Amino acid sequence: MKGTSQPKPKSLNTFRKVADLTFPLYILHFPLLVVVKSLLKVQLSTTMHFVVCMLIVVILVSVIGTYLEAKRPWWNQLFGNLLIRIRKTTNVSVSKATV
């Protein structure tokens, strides 16, 4: 289509990396918030405490999420093999899309 600009590969890669962190953020934000709150012994009702805790949580999620995303091929292989073993031992039909 004329008139539409395609995103540059670098910006697309940056967008994908940020988007890949949304799942770890979804899964880890609350447990990490509880841990950070208990370690720092703060009240989240105070705006400053809340902001500091959330910044710490976002940083931790970014670090953990980046590590987990780097290991994604390993996780895919691990769970793929696990599902294949379960299928073989239980004689349950699992579609290839699941594996």
Coordinates of N, CA, C and O in Angstrom, one line a residue:
M1 N 0.8 -1.2 0.0 CA 0.0 0.0 0.0 C 0.9 1.2 0.0 O 1.8 1.3 0.8
K2 N 0.5 2.2 -0.9 CA 1.3 3.4 -0.9 C 0.8 4.3 0.2 O -0.3 4.3 0.6
G3 N 1.7 5.1 0.7 CA 1.4 6.0 1.8 C 1.6 5.5 3.2 O 1.6 6.3 4.1
T4 N 1.6 4.2 3.3 CA 1.8 3.6 4.7 C 3.3 3.4 4.9 O 4.0 2.8 4.0
S5 N 3.8 3.7 6.0 CA 5.3 3.5 6.2 C 5.4 2.2 7.0 O 4.7 1.9 7.9
Q6 N 6.4 1.4 6.6 CA 6.7 0.2 7.3 C 7.6 0.5 8.5 O 8.5 1.3 8.3
P7 N 7.4 -0.1 9.7 CA 8.3 0.1 10.8 C 9.7 -0.4 10.4 O 9.9 -1.4 9.7
K8 N 10.7 0.3 10.9 CA 12.1 -0.1 10.7 C 12.3 -1.4 11.5 O 11.8 -1.5 12.6
P9 N 13.2 -2.3 11.0 CA 13.4 -3.5 11.7 C 13.9 -3.3 13.2 O 13.5 -4.1 14.1
K10 N 14.7 -2.3 13.4 CA 15.2 -2.1 14.8 C 14.1 -1.7 15.7 O 13.9 -2.2 16.8
S11 N 13.2 -0.9 15.3 CA 12.0 -0.4 16.1 C 11.1 -1.6 16.3 O 10.5 -1.8 17.3
L12 N 10.9 -2.4 15.3 CA 10.1 -3.6 15.3 C 10.7 -4.6 16.4 O 9.9 -5.2 17.2
N13 N 12.0 -4.8 16.3 CA 12.6 -5.7 17.3 C 12.4 -5.2 18.7 O 12.2 -5.9 19.7
T14 N 12.6 -3.9 18.9 CA 12.4 -3.3 20.2 C 11.0 -3.5 20.7 O 10.7 -3.8 21.9
F15 N 10.0 -3.2 19.8 CA 8.6 -3.4 20.1 C 8.3 -4.9 20.5 O 7.6 -5.1 21.5
R16 N 8.9 -5.8 19.8 CA 8.7 -7.3 20.1 C 9.3 -7.6 21.5 O 8.7 -8.4 22.2
K17 N 10.5 -7.1 21.8 CA 11.1 -7.4 23.1 C 10.3 -6.8 24.2 O 10.1 -7.5 25.2
V18 N 9.7 -5.6 24.1 CA 8.8 -5.1 25.1 C 7.6 -5.9 25.2 O 7.1 -6.2 26.3
A19 N 7.0 -6.3 24.1 CA 5.8 -7.1 24.0 C 6.0 -8.4 24.7 O 5.1 -9.0 25.4
D20 N 7.2 -9.0 24.5 CA 7.5 -10.3 25.1 C 7.5 -10.2 26.6 O 7.4 -11.3 27.3
L21 N 7.7 -9.1 27.2 CA 7.7 -8.9 28.6 C 6.3 -8.8 29.3 O 6.2 -8.8 30.5
T22 N 5.3 -8.7 28.4 CA 3.9 -8.5 29.0 C 3.4 -9.7 29.7 O 2.8 -9.6 30.8
F23 N 3.8 -10.9 29.3 CA 3.4 -12.1 30.0 C 4.1 -12.3 31.3 O 3.4 -12.5 32.3
P24 N 5.4 -12.1 31.4 CA 6.0 -12.2 32.7 C 5.5 -11.1 33.6 O 5.3 -11.3 34.8
L25 N 5.2 -9.9 33.1 CA 4.6 -8.8 33.9 C 3.2 -9.3 34.5 O 3.0 -9.1 35.7
Y26 N 2.4 -9.9 33.6 CA 1.1 -10.4 34.0 C 1.2 -11.4 35.1 O 0.5 -11.4 36.1
I27 N 2.2 -12.4 35.0 CA 2.3 -13.5 35.9 C 3.0 -13.1 37.2 O 2.6 -13.5 38.3
L28 N 4.1 -12.3 37.1 CA 4.9 -12.0 38.2 C 4.7 -10.8 39.0 O 5.2 -10.6 40.1
H29 N 3.9 -9.8 38.5 CA 3.8 -8.5 39.2 C 3.2 -8.7 40.6 O 3.8 -8.0 41.5
F30 N 2.2 -9.4 40.8 CA 1.6 -9.5 42.2 C 2.5 -10.2 43.2 O 2.7 -9.7 44.3
P31 N 3.0 -11.4 42.8 CA 3.9 -12.1 43.8 C 5.1 -11.2 44.1 O 5.5 -11.1 45.3
L32 N 5.7 -10.6 43.1 CA 6.9 -9.7 43.4 C 6.5 -8.5 44.2 O 7.2 -8.1 45.1
L33 N 5.3 -8.0 44.0 CA 4.8 -6.8 44.8 C 4.7 -7.2 46.2 O 5.1 -6.4 47.1
V34 N 4.2 -8.4 46.5 CA 4.0 -8.9 47.9 C 5.4 -9.0 48.5 O 5.6 -8.6 49.7
V35 N 6.3 -9.6 47.8 CA 7.7 -9.9 48.3 C 8.4 -8.5 48.6 O 8.9 -8.3 49.7
V36 N 8.3 -7.6 47.6 CA 9.0 -6.3 47.8 C 8.4 -5.6 49.0 O 9.1 -5.0 49.8
K37 N 7.0 -5.6 49.1 CA 6.3 -4.9 50.1 C 6.8 -5.5 51.5 O 7.0 -4.7 52.4
S38 N 6.9 -6.8 51.6 CA 7.2 -7.4 52.9 C 8.7 -7.1 53.2 O 9.1 -6.9 54.4
L39 N 9.6 -7.2 52.2 CA 11.0 -6.9 52.5 C 11.3 -5.5 52.9 O 12.1 -5.2 53.7
L40 N 10.6 -4.6 52.2 CA 10.8 -3.1 52.5 C 10.0 -2.6 53.7 O 10.2 -1.5 54.2
K41 N 9.0 -3.5 54.1 CA 8.1 -3.1 55.2 C 7.4 -1.8 55.0 O 7.6 -0.9 55.8
V42 N 6.8 -1.7 53.8 CA 6.1 -0.4 53.5 C 4.6 -0.6 53.4 O 4.1 -1.7 53.3
Q43 N 3.9 0.5 53.4 CA 2.4 0.5 53.2 C 2.2 1.0 51.8 O 2.6 2.1 51.4
L44 N 1.4 0.3 51.0 CA 1.2 0.7 49.6 C 0.1 1.8 49.6 O -0.1 2.3 48.5
S45 N -0.5 2.1 50.7 CA -1.4 3.2 50.7 C -0.7 4.6 50.5 O -1.4 5.6 50.2
T46 N 0.5 4.6 50.8 CA 1.3 5.8 50.7 C 1.8 5.9 49.2 O 2.4 5.0 48.7
T47 N 1.5 7.0 48.6 CA 1.8 7.2 47.1 C 3.3 6.9 46.8 O 3.6 6.2 45.9
M48 N 4.2 7.5 47.6 CA 5.6 7.3 47.4 C 6.0 5.9 47.5 O 6.8 5.3 46.7
H49 N 5.5 5.2 48.6 CA 5.9 3.8 48.8 C 5.3 2.9 47.6 O 6.0 2.0 47.1
F50 N 4.1 3.2 47.1 CA 3.6 2.5 46.0 C 4.4 2.7 44.8 O 4.7 1.7 44.1
V51 N 4.8 3.9 44.5 CA 5.6 4.2 43.3 C 6.9 3.5 43.3 O 7.4 2.9 42.3
V52 N 7.6 3.6 44.5 CA 8.9 2.9 44.6 C 8.7 1.4 44.5 O 9.5 0.8 43.7
C53 N 7.7 0.8 45.1 CA 7.5 -0.6 45.0 C 7.2 -1.0 43.5 O 7.7 -2.1 43.1
M54 N 6.4 -0.3 42.9 CA 6.1 -0.6 41.5 C 7.3 -0.5 40.6 O 7.5 -1.3 39.7
L55 N 8.1 0.5 40.8 CA 9.3 0.6 40.0 C 10.3 -0.6 40.2 O 10.8 -1.1 39.3
I56 N 10.4 -1.0 41.5 CA 11.2 -2.1 41.8 C 10.6 -3.4 41.1 O 11.4 -4.2 40.5
V57 N 9.3 -3.5 41.1 CA 8.7 -4.7 40.5 C 8.9 -4.7 39.0 O 9.2 -5.7 38.4
V58 N 8.7 -3.5 38.4 CA 8.9 -3.4 36.9 C 10.3 -3.8 36.5 O 10.6 -4.5 35.6
I59 N 11.3 -3.3 37.3 CA 12.7 -3.6 37.0 C 12.9 -5.1 37.2 O 13.5 -5.8 36.3
L60 N 12.4 -5.7 38.3 CA 12.6 -7.2 38.5 C 11.9 -8.0 37.4 O 12.5 -8.9 36.9
V61 N 10.7 -7.6 37.0 CA 10.0 -8.3 36.0 C 10.8 -8.2 34.7 O 10.9 -9.2 33.9
S62 N 11.4 -7.0 34.4 CA 12.1 -6.9 33.2 C 13.4 -7.8 33.1 O 13.7 -8.4 32.1
V63 N 14.0 -7.9 34.3 CA 15.2 -8.7 34.3 C 14.8 -10.2 34.2 O 15.4 -10.9 33.4
I64 N 13.9 -10.6 35.0 CA 13.4 -12.0 35.0 C 12.8 -12.4 33.6 O 13.1 -13.4 33.1
G65 N 12.0 -11.5 33.1 CA 11.4 -11.7 31.8 C 12.4 -11.8 30.7 O 12.2 -12.7 29.8
T66 N 13.4 -11.0 30.7 CA 14.4 -11.0 29.7 C 15.2 -12.4 29.8 O 15.4 -13.0 28.7
Y67 N 15.5 -12.8 31.0 CA 16.1 -14.1 31.1 C 15.2 -15.2 30.6 O 15.7 -16.1 29.9
L68 N 14.0 -15.2 31.0 CA 13.1 -16.3 30.6 C 12.8 -16.3 29.1 O 12.8 -17.4 28.5
E69 N 12.7 -15.1 28.5 CA 12.6 -15.1 27.0 C 13.8 -15.6 26.3 O 13.7 -16.2 25.2
A70 N 15.0 -15.4 26.9 CA 16.2 -15.9 26.2 C 16.2 -17.4 26.3 O 16.8 -18.0 25.4
K71 N 15.6 -18.0 27.2 CA 15.5 -19.4 27.4 C 14.3 -20.0 26.7 O 14.0 -21.2 26.9
R72 N 13.5 -19.3 26.0 CA 12.3 -19.7 25.4 C 12.4 -21.0 24.5 O 11.6 -21.9 24.7
P73 N 13.5 -21.1 23.7 CA 13.6 -22.4 22.9 C 13.8 -23.6 23.8 O 13.2 -24.7 23.6
W74 N 14.5 -23.4 24.9 CA 14.7 -24.5 25.9 C 13.4 -24.9 26.5 O 13.0 -26.1 26.7
W75 N 12.6 -23.9 26.9 CA 11.3 -24.2 27.5 C 10.3 -24.9 26.6 O 9.6 -25.8 26.9
N76 N 10.3 -24.4 25.3 CA 9.5 -25.0 24.3 C 9.9 -26.5 24.1 O 9.0 -27.4 24.0
Q77 N 11.2 -26.8 24.0 CA 11.6 -28.2 23.9 C 11.2 -29.0 25.1 O 10.7 -30.1 25.0
L78 N 11.5 -28.4 26.3 CA 11.2 -29.2 27.5 C 9.7 -29.5 27.6 O 9.3 -30.7 27.8
F79 N 8.8 -28.6 27.4 CA 7.4 -28.8 27.5 C 6.8 -29.6 26.3 O 5.9 -30.4 26.5
G80 N 7.4 -29.5 25.2 CA 7.1 -30.3 24.0 C 7.4 -31.8 24.3 O 6.5 -32.6 24.1
N81 N 8.6 -32.0 24.8 CA 8.9 -33.4 25.1 C 8.1 -34.0 26.3 O 7.7 -35.1 26.2
L82 N 7.8 -33.1 27.2 CA 6.9 -33.5 28.3 C 5.5 -33.9 27.8 O 5.0 -35.0 28.2
L83 N 5.0 -33.1 27.0 CA 3.6 -33.4 26.4 C 3.7 -34.7 25.6 O 2.7 -35.5 25.6
I84 N 4.7 -34.9 24.8 CA 4.9 -36.2 24.1 C 4.9 -37.4 25.0 O 4.2 -38.4 24.7
R85 N 5.7 -37.3 26.1 CA 5.7 -38.4 27.0 C 4.4 -38.6 27.7 O 4.0 -39.8 27.9
I86 N 3.7 -37.6 28.0 CA 2.3 -37.7 28.6 C 1.4 -38.4 27.6 O 0.7 -39.3 28.0
R87 N 1.5 -38.0 26.4 CA 0.6 -38.6 25.4 C 0.9 -40.1 25.2 O 0.0 -40.9 25.1
K88 N 2.2 -40.4 25.2 CA 2.6 -41.8 25.0 C 2.1 -42.7 26.2 O 1.7 -43.8 26.0
T89 N 2.2 -42.1 27.4 CA 1.9 -42.9 28.6 C 0.4 -43.0 28.8 O -0.1 -44.0 29.4
T90 N -0.3 -42.0 28.4 CA -1.8 -42.0 28.7 C -2.6 -42.4 27.5 O -3.8 -42.5 27.6
N91 N -2.0 -42.5 26.3 CA -2.7 -42.8 25.1 C -3.8 -41.8 24.7 O -4.8 -42.1 24.2
V92 N -3.5 -40.5 25.1 CA -4.4 -39.5 24.8 C -3.9 -38.8 23.5 O -2.7 -38.5 23.4
S93 N -4.8 -38.5 22.7 CA -4.5 -37.8 21.4 C -4.3 -36.3 21.7 O -5.2 -35.6 22.2
V94 N -3.1 -35.8 21.3 CA -2.8 -34.4 21.5 C -2.4 -33.9 20.1 O -1.7 -34.5 19.3
S95 N -3.1 -32.8 19.7 CA -2.8 -32.2 18.4 C -1.4 -31.7 18.3 O -0.8 -31.3 19.3
K96 N -0.9 -31.6 17.0 CA 0.5 -31.0 16.9 C 0.5 -29.6 17.2 O 1.5 -29.1 17.6
A97 N -0.6 -28.8 17.1 CA -0.6 -27.4 17.5 C -0.3 -27.3 19.0 O 0.2 -26.3 19.5
T98 N -0.8 -28.3 19.8 CA -0.5 -28.2 21.3 C 0.9 -28.5 21.6 O 1.5 -27.8 22.4
V99 N 1.6 -29.3 20.8 CA 3.0 -29.7 21.1 C 3.8 -28.7 20.4 O 4.6 -28.0 20.7

